[in-house]
Coordinates of C-alpha atoms in Angstrom, one line a residue:
M40 CA 58.8 102.5 186.7
S41 CA 62.1 100.7 185.7
P42 CA 65.2 102.9 184.9
L43 CA 65.2 101.4 181.4
R44 CA 61.7 102.6 180.8
W45 CA 62.8 106.1 181.7
V46 CA 65.5 105.9 179.2
W47 CA 63.1 104.7 176.5
A48 CA 60.6 107.6 177.4
A49 CA 63.6 110.1 177.4
L50 CA 64.6 108.9 173.9
A51 CA 61.1 108.9 172.7
V52 CA 60.8 112.7 173.8
W53 CA 64.1 113.6 172.5
G54 CA 63.2 111.6 169.2
A55 CA 60.1 113.8 168.8
V56 CA 61.3 117.2 169.8
H57 CA 64.7 117.3 168.3
P58 CA 63.9 116.4 164.6
M59 CA 60.7 118.6 164.8
Y60 CA 63.0 121.5 165.7
W61 CA 64.9 121.1 162.4
F62 CA 61.6 120.2 160.4
V63 CA 60.0 123.5 161.6
S64 CA 63.1 125.5 161.0
W65 CA 63.4 124.2 157.3
F66 CA 59.5 125.1 157.0
R67 CA 60.0 128.5 158.2
A68 CA 62.8 129.0 155.9
E69 CA 61.5 127.3 152.8
G70 CA 57.8 127.8 153.1
W71 CA 55.1 125.3 154.5
S72 CA 55.2 122.9 151.7
L73 CA 55.2 119.2 152.3
G74 CA 56.0 118.7 148.7
A75 CA 58.9 120.7 149.0
M76 CA 60.3 118.8 151.9
I77 CA 59.8 115.5 150.2
D78 CA 61.8 116.7 147.2
A79 CA 64.5 118.0 149.5
W80 CA 64.9 114.2 150.7
Y81 CA 66.0 113.3 147.4
V82 CA 68.2 116.1 146.3
N83 CA 71.4 113.9 146.3
D84 CA 72.3 110.5 146.6
A85 CA 73.4 110.8 150.4
T86 CA 69.8 112.4 151.4
T87 CA 68.2 109.7 149.0
G88 CA 70.1 107.0 150.6
L89 CA 69.1 108.2 154.3
T90 CA 65.7 108.6 153.3
W91 CA 65.5 104.8 152.2
D92 CA 67.5 103.9 155.3
L93 CA 64.9 105.3 157.5
T94 CA 61.9 104.2 155.4
I95 CA 62.9 100.5 155.7
A96 CA 63.6 101.0 159.3
A97 CA 60.0 102.5 159.8
V98 CA 58.4 99.6 157.8
T99 CA 60.4 97.0 159.9
L100 CA 59.5 98.7 163.1
T101 CA 55.8 98.7 161.9
I102 CA 56.0 95.1 161.1
W103 CA 57.5 94.3 164.3
V104 CA 54.8 96.1 166.4
L105 CA 52.0 94.4 164.5
A106 CA 53.6 91.0 165.0
E107 CA 54.0 91.5 168.7
V108 CA 50.6 93.2 169.3
A109 CA 49.1 90.1 167.6
V110 CA 50.9 87.9 170.1
R111 CA 50.8 90.0 173.3
R112 CA 47.6 91.9 172.8
N113 CA 49.2 95.1 174.1
W114 CA 47.0 97.5 172.0
V115 CA 48.4 100.7 173.2
A116 CA 51.7 99.8 171.5
L117 CA 50.1 100.5 168.1
L118 CA 50.6 104.3 169.1
A119 CA 54.3 103.6 167.9
I120 CA 53.0 103.0 164.3
P121 CA 51.7 106.8 163.9
A122 CA 54.5 108.1 165.9
T123 CA 56.8 106.5 163.5
F124 CA 55.2 107.8 160.3
C125 CA 54.3 111.2 161.5
I126 CA 57.4 112.1 163.5
G127 CA 60.1 109.6 162.8
V128 CA 61.9 106.2 163.7
S129 CA 63.7 108.4 166.4
C130 CA 60.6 108.7 168.3
G131 CA 58.6 105.5 167.2
L132 CA 61.4 103.0 168.1
P133 CA 61.7 104.2 171.7
L134 CA 58.4 104.9 172.2
Y135 CA 57.5 101.3 171.2
L136 CA 60.4 99.9 173.4
F137 CA 58.9 102.1 176.4
L138 CA 55.3 100.8 175.6
R139 CA 56.7 97.1 175.3
A140 CA 58.8 97.2 178.6
K141 CA 55.7 98.0 180.6
P142 CA 54.7 94.7 182.7
I143 CA 51.9 92.8 181.4
R144 CA 49.3 91.8 183.9

């Protein structure tokens, strides 16, 4: 495996673990309500802007993944889509780059 693929893999793991730490900490403090967490995303203009920034990035990444999978037929790369929406762009993007960097046979 190339050194760059190791970087993508490490960033995907970090992008999954680090945000989850904060999400779980929030849930423990505030209760296990997804609705309350979504409400917190819109508590002020700064968090609303960040929420929209990440949403637009997630949609853009999804379109890119779908477009490239249609051409390259690298079906496993579709795993980046649920990773993006269930964990975050911080996991989905490096995961996609990791999967995309695999040599095509």
